[in-house]
PDB file of C-alpha atoms in Angstrom:
ATOM      1  CA  GLY H 235      -7.272  -6.740  12.021  1.00 61.00           C
ATOM      2  CA  PRO H 236      -9.403  -8.942   9.734  1.00 69.00           C
ATOM      3  CA  HIS H 237      -7.304 -11.536   7.958  1.00 73.00           C
ATOM      4  CA  ALA H 238      -7.844 -14.461   5.596  1.00 74.00           C
ATOM      5  CA  GLY H 239      -5.161 -17.008   4.802  1.00 68.00           C
ATOM      6  CA  ASN H 240      -4.407 -19.964   2.508  1.00 65.00           C
ATOM      7  CA  LEU H 241      -6.914 -19.008  -0.138  1.00 77.00           C
ATOM      8  CA  ALA H 242      -7.298 -21.546  -2.932  1.00 80.00           C
ATOM      9  CA  ALA H 243      -6.284 -20.387  -6.392  1.00 86.00           C
ATOM     10  CA  ARG H 244      -7.593 -21.726  -9.702  1.00 88.00           C
ATOM     11  CA  VAL H 245      -4.182 -22.706 -11.054  1.00 93.00           C
ATOM     12  CA  PRO H 246      -1.558 -24.819  -9.268  1.00 92.00           C
ATOM     13  CA  TRP H 247       1.333 -22.420  -9.903  1.00 95.00           C
ATOM     14  CA  PHE H 248      -0.219 -19.410  -8.174  1.00 95.00           C
ATOM     15  CA  GLN H 249      -1.038 -19.033  -4.479  1.00 93.00           C
ATOM     16  CA  ILE H 250      -2.551 -16.369  -2.258  1.00 91.00           C
ATOM     17  CA  ALA H 251      -0.971 -16.713   1.176  1.00 89.00           C
ATOM     18  CA  SER H 252      -3.092 -14.028   2.837  1.00 88.00           C
ATOM     19  CA  LEU H 253      -5.131 -10.873   2.527  1.00 88.00           C
ATOM     20  CA  ALA H 254      -5.282  -8.688   5.624  1.00 87.00           C
ATOM     21  CA  PHE H 255      -6.779  -5.303   6.452  1.00 84.00           C
ATOM     22  CA  GLU H 256      -4.270  -3.120   8.269  1.00 79.00           C
ATOM     23  CA  GLN H 257      -6.622  -1.866  10.968  1.00 65.00           C
ATOM     24  CA  THR H 258      -3.771  -0.521  13.082  1.00 64.00           C
ATOM     25  CA  ARG H 259      -2.775   1.917  10.338  1.00 60.00           C
ATOM     26  CA  MET H 260      -6.311   3.128   9.760  1.00 64.00           C
ATOM     27  CA  GLU H 261      -6.745   6.805  10.481  1.00 66.00           C
ATOM     28  CA  VAL H 262     -10.043   7.907  11.999  1.00 65.00           C
ATOM     29  CA  GLY H 263     -12.187  10.191   9.880  1.00 67.00           C
ATOM     30  CA  PHE H 264     -13.999  10.248   6.561  1.00 71.00           C
ATOM     31  CA  ASN H 265     -12.328   8.874   3.416  1.00 76.00           C
ATOM     32  CA  LYS H 266      -9.033   7.961   5.067  1.00 78.00           C
ATOM     33  CA  PRO H 267      -6.968   5.487   3.032  1.00 82.00           C
ATOM     34  CA  LEU H 268      -7.707   1.794   3.424  1.00 85.00           C
ATOM     35  CA  ARG H 269      -4.614  -0.364   3.541  1.00 87.00           C
ATOM     36  CA  LEU H 270      -4.620  -4.061   2.763  1.00 89.00           C
ATOM     37  CA  ARG H 271      -1.656  -6.401   2.710  1.00 90.00           C
ATOM     38  CA  LEU H 272      -1.735  -9.082   0.028  1.00 91.00           C
ATOM     39  CA  GLU H 273       0.792 -11.903   0.055  1.00 92.00           C
ATOM     40  CA  LEU H 274       1.012 -14.062  -3.015  1.00 93.00           C
ATOM     41  CA  ALA H 275       3.395 -16.486  -4.664  1.00 94.00           C
ATOM     42  CA  THR H 276       3.869 -17.571  -8.258  1.00 95.00           C
ATOM     43  CA  ASP H 277       6.067 -20.193  -9.875  1.00 96.00           C
ATOM     44  CA  ARG H 278       5.905 -18.448 -13.242  1.00 95.00           C
ATOM     45  CA  HIS H 279       6.994 -15.134 -14.639  1.00 96.00           C
ATOM     46  CA  LEU H 280       3.808 -13.162 -15.225  1.00 95.00           C
ATOM     47  CA  GLY H 281       3.269 -10.166 -17.433  1.00 93.00           C
ATOM     48  CA  GLU H 282       0.525  -7.650 -16.748  1.00 93.00           C
ATOM     49  CA  THR H 283      -1.542  -8.862 -13.798  1.00 94.00           C
ATOM     50  CA  GLU H 284      -4.752  -7.216 -12.630  1.00 93.00           C
ATOM     51  CA  ILE H 285      -5.907  -7.080  -9.014  1.00 92.00           C
ATOM     52  CA  VAL H 286      -9.595  -6.288  -8.511  1.00 92.00           C
ATOM     53  CA  LEU H 287     -11.103  -5.618  -5.085  1.00 90.00           C
ATOM     54  CA  PRO H 288     -14.862  -5.091  -5.141  1.00 89.00           C
ATOM     55  CA  ILE H 289     -16.181  -3.613  -1.895  1.00 90.00           C
ATOM     56  CA  ILE H 290     -19.672  -4.747  -0.891  1.00 90.00           C
ATOM     57  CA  ASN H 291     -21.864  -3.087   1.724  1.00 87.00           C
ATOM     58  CA  SER H 292     -23.814  -4.788   4.497  1.00 83.00           C
ATOM     59  CA  ILE H 293     -26.870  -5.312   2.287  1.00 85.00           C
ATOM     60  CA  GLY H 294     -24.875  -6.954  -0.484  1.00 85.00           C
ATOM     61  CA  ALA H 295     -24.591  -4.090  -2.969  1.00 86.00           C
ATOM     62  CA  ARG H 296     -21.269  -3.549  -4.701  1.00 86.00           C
ATOM     63  CA  ILE H 297     -20.298   0.024  -3.842  1.00 85.00           C
ATOM     64  CA  VAL H 298     -16.851   0.497  -5.294  1.00 86.00           C
ATOM     65  CA  THR H 299     -14.604  -1.593  -7.500  1.00 86.00           C
ATOM     66  CA  ASP H 300     -10.963  -0.949  -6.748  1.00 87.00           C
ATOM     67  CA  ARG H 301      -8.408  -2.126  -9.240  1.00 88.00           C
ATOM     68  CA  ALA H 302      -4.711  -2.064  -9.920  1.00 88.00           C
ATOM     69  CA  VAL H 303      -2.453  -3.462 -12.602  1.00 90.00           C
ATOM     70  CA  LEU H 304       0.970  -4.869 -11.847  1.00 90.00           C
ATOM     71  CA  PRO H 305       3.194  -4.530 -14.921  1.00 91.00           C
ATOM     72  CA  SER H 306       4.881  -7.854 -14.112  1.00 92.00           C
ATOM     73  CA  LEU H 307       5.462 -10.414 -11.380  1.00 93.00           C
ATOM     74  CA  SER H 308       8.635 -12.465 -11.110  1.00 95.00           C
ATOM     75  CA  PRO H 309       8.574 -16.007  -9.744  1.00 96.00           C
ATOM     76  CA  GLY H 310       8.657 -16.054  -5.966  1.00 95.00           C
ATOM     77  CA  VAL H 311       6.816 -14.644  -2.984  1.00 94.00           C
ATOM     78  CA  HIS H 312       5.496 -11.097  -3.084  1.00 92.00           C
ATOM     79  CA  GLY H 313       4.163  -8.908  -0.285  1.00 92.00           C
ATOM     80  CA  LEU H 314       2.059  -6.050  -1.632  1.00 91.00           C
ATOM     81  CA  LEU H 315       0.629  -3.157   0.339  1.00 89.00           C
ATOM     82  CA  LEU H 316      -2.568  -2.040  -1.386  1.00 89.00           C
ATOM     83  CA  LYS H 317      -3.659   1.487  -0.573  1.00 88.00           C
ATOM     84  CA  ILE H 318      -7.170   2.559  -1.550  1.00 86.00           C
ATOM     85  CA  ALA H 319      -7.114   6.305  -1.160  1.00 83.00           C
ATOM     86  CA  ASP H 320     -10.347   7.784  -2.494  1.00 78.00           C
ATOM     87  CA  HIS H 321     -13.097   5.277  -1.706  1.00 80.00           C
ATOM     88  CA  ARG H 322     -15.550   7.744  -0.051  1.00 81.00           C
ATOM     89  CA  LEU H 323     -17.136   4.949   1.950  1.00 82.00           C
ATOM     90  CA  ILE H 324     -19.430   6.037   4.731  1.00 80.00           C
ATOM     91  CA  PRO H 325     -18.925   4.421   8.161  1.00 80.00           C
ATOM     92  CA  GLY H 326     -20.206   0.878   8.417  1.00 82.00           C
ATOM     93  CA  THR H 327     -19.287  -2.727   7.792  1.00 85.00           C
ATOM     94  CA  TYR H 328     -18.053  -3.818   4.368  1.00 88.00           C
ATOM     95  CA  LEU H 329     -16.986  -7.039   2.701  1.00 89.00           C
ATOM     96  CA  ILE H 330     -14.073  -7.192   0.311  1.00 90.00           C
ATOM     97  CA  SER H 331     -13.873  -9.670  -2.553  1.00 91.00           C
ATOM     98  CA  LEU H 332     -10.711 -10.395  -4.527  1.00 93.00           C
ATOM     99  CA  THR H 333     -10.029 -11.378  -8.125  1.00 94.00           C
ATOM    100  CA  ILE H 334      -6.608 -11.661  -9.736  1.00 95.00           C
ATOM    101  CA  ARG H 335      -6.316 -12.022 -13.504  1.00 95.00           C
ATOM    102  CA  HIS H 336      -3.381 -12.541 -15.802  1.00 94.00           C
ATOM    103  CA  ARG H 337      -4.446 -11.412 -19.261  1.00 89.00           C
ATOM    104  CA  ALA H 338      -7.782 -13.193 -19.750  1.00 86.00           C
ATOM    105  CA  GLU H 339      -7.122 -15.975 -17.238  1.00 93.00           C
ATOM    106  CA  VAL H 340      -8.588 -15.786 -13.743  1.00 95.00           C
ATOM    107  CA  LEU H 341      -5.879 -16.995 -11.359  1.00 95.00           C
ATOM    108  CA  PHE H 342      -7.894 -16.417  -8.215  1.00 94.00           C
ATOM    109  CA  THR H 343     -11.363 -15.246  -7.339  1.00 93.00           C
ATOM    110  CA  GLN H 344     -13.234 -15.340  -4.055  1.00 91.00           C
ATOM    111  CA  GLU H 345     -16.249 -13.417  -2.837  1.00 89.00           C
ATOM    112  CA  GLN H 346     -16.184 -11.714   0.526  1.00 85.00           C
ATOM    113  CA  VAL H 347     -12.675 -12.700   1.566  1.00 86.00           C
ATOM    114  CA  ILE H 348     -12.571 -10.328   4.537  1.00 87.00           C
ATOM    115  CA  ALA H 349     -14.854  -7.921   6.344  1.00 86.00           C
ATOM    116  CA  LEU H 350     -13.847  -4.522   7.639  1.00 82.00           C
ATOM    117  CA  GLU H 351     -15.510  -1.890   9.741  1.00 80.00           C
ATOM    118  CA  LEU H 352     -15.051   1.796   9.075  1.00 78.00           C
ATOM    119  CA  VAL H 353     -15.531   4.114  11.999  1.00 70.00           C
ATOM    120  CA  THR H 354     -15.292   7.865  12.203  1.00 62.00           C
ATOM    121  CA  ASP H 355     -15.568  10.350  15.047  1.00 55.00           C
ATOM    122  CA  GLU H 356     -16.626  13.276  12.917  1.00 50.00           C
ATOM    123  CA  ILE H 357     -19.648  11.990  11.109  1.00 48.00           C
ATOM    124  CA  GLU H 358     -21.912  14.619  12.656  1.00 52.00           C
ATOM    125  CA  ASP H 359     -19.825  17.384  11.121  1.00 48.00           C
ATOM    126  CA  PRO H 360     -22.240  19.362   8.894  1.00 47.00           C
ATOM    127  CA  LEU H 361     -19.413  20.024   6.418  1.00 49.00           C
ATOM    128  CA  LEU H 362     -19.211  16.288   5.758  1.00 46.00           C
ATOM    129  CA  THR H 363     -22.872  15.740   4.980  1.00 44.00           C
ATOM    130  CA  PRO H 364     -22.621  16.596   1.256  1.00 42.00           C
ATOM    131  CA  PHE H 365     -19.684  14.182   0.906  1.00 42.00           C
ATOM    132  CA  LEU H 366     -21.555  11.368   2.611  1.00 41.00           C
ATOM    133  CA  THR H 367     -24.527  11.847   0.326  1.00 39.00           C
ATOM    134  CA  ARG H 368     -22.262  11.916  -2.708  1.00 39.00           C
ATOM    135  CA  GLY H 369     -20.506   8.785  -1.461  1.00 40.00           C
ATOM    136  CA  LYS H 370     -23.745   6.873  -1.961  1.00 39.00           C
ATOM    137  CA  ASP H 371     -23.774   7.727  -5.677  1.00 37.00           C
ATOM    138  CA  ARG H 372     -20.563   5.914  -6.527  1.00 38.00           C
ATOM    139  CA  PHE H 373     -22.036   2.481  -7.214  1.00 39.00           C
ATOM    140  CA  GLY H 374     -19.788   0.358  -9.364  1.00 40.00           C
ATOM    141  CA  CYS H 375     -17.329   3.159  -9.946  1.00 43.00           C
ATOM    142  CA  PHE H 376     -13.642   2.434 -10.274  1.00 49.00           C
ATOM    143  CA  CYS H 377     -11.189   3.582  -7.687  1.00 56.00           C
ATOM    144  CA  PRO H 378      -7.473   3.121  -8.346  1.00 57.00           C
ATOM    145  CA  ILE H 379      -5.270   1.226  -5.910  1.00 65.00           C
ATOM    146  CA  GLU H 380      -1.738   2.341  -5.174  1.00 72.00           C
ATOM    147  CA  ILE H 381       0.615  -0.607  -4.790  1.00 69.00           C
ATOM    148  CA  GLU H 382       3.832  -0.718  -2.846  1.00 77.00           C
ATOM    149  CA  ALA H 383       5.982  -3.881  -2.857  1.00 74.00           C
ATOM    150  CA  THR H 384       7.113  -4.767   0.638  1.00 69.00           C
ATOM    151  CA  THR H 385       9.253  -7.786  -0.189  1.00 59.00           C
ATOM    152  CA  ALA H 386      11.549  -8.596  -3.078  1.00 43.00           C
TER     153      ALA H 386
END
């Protein structure tokens, strides 16, 4: 799936190795969870760290802002599986940006890191139509991200 690697951070002691969309684990249908794998490394012990993933549609409008807070990060390399469950995005192509903050400091920020395409087989289902319409009204809303650590 779409993948971006070696992304430059704003501080020397923090690195983003990669951000990848797990296309293979994507279920077909409306509002199925999006899964992204984020690999990062830090030389410092960090307290509360915020991960923000704005999702932008093909005409450049920010549709959803997904965010998660990690209570702490120990020094070392971390693999994180980010699961965005309730995004309500209609089928189409989207761009994902990424910002990581520690307290007030921005450690990393980059617009449109990766693109992803959402497809669904059931879009003609009349039962879905009200959901699709409602999905368009979620501009700028926050959607929580579930985080699962995949490496120590």
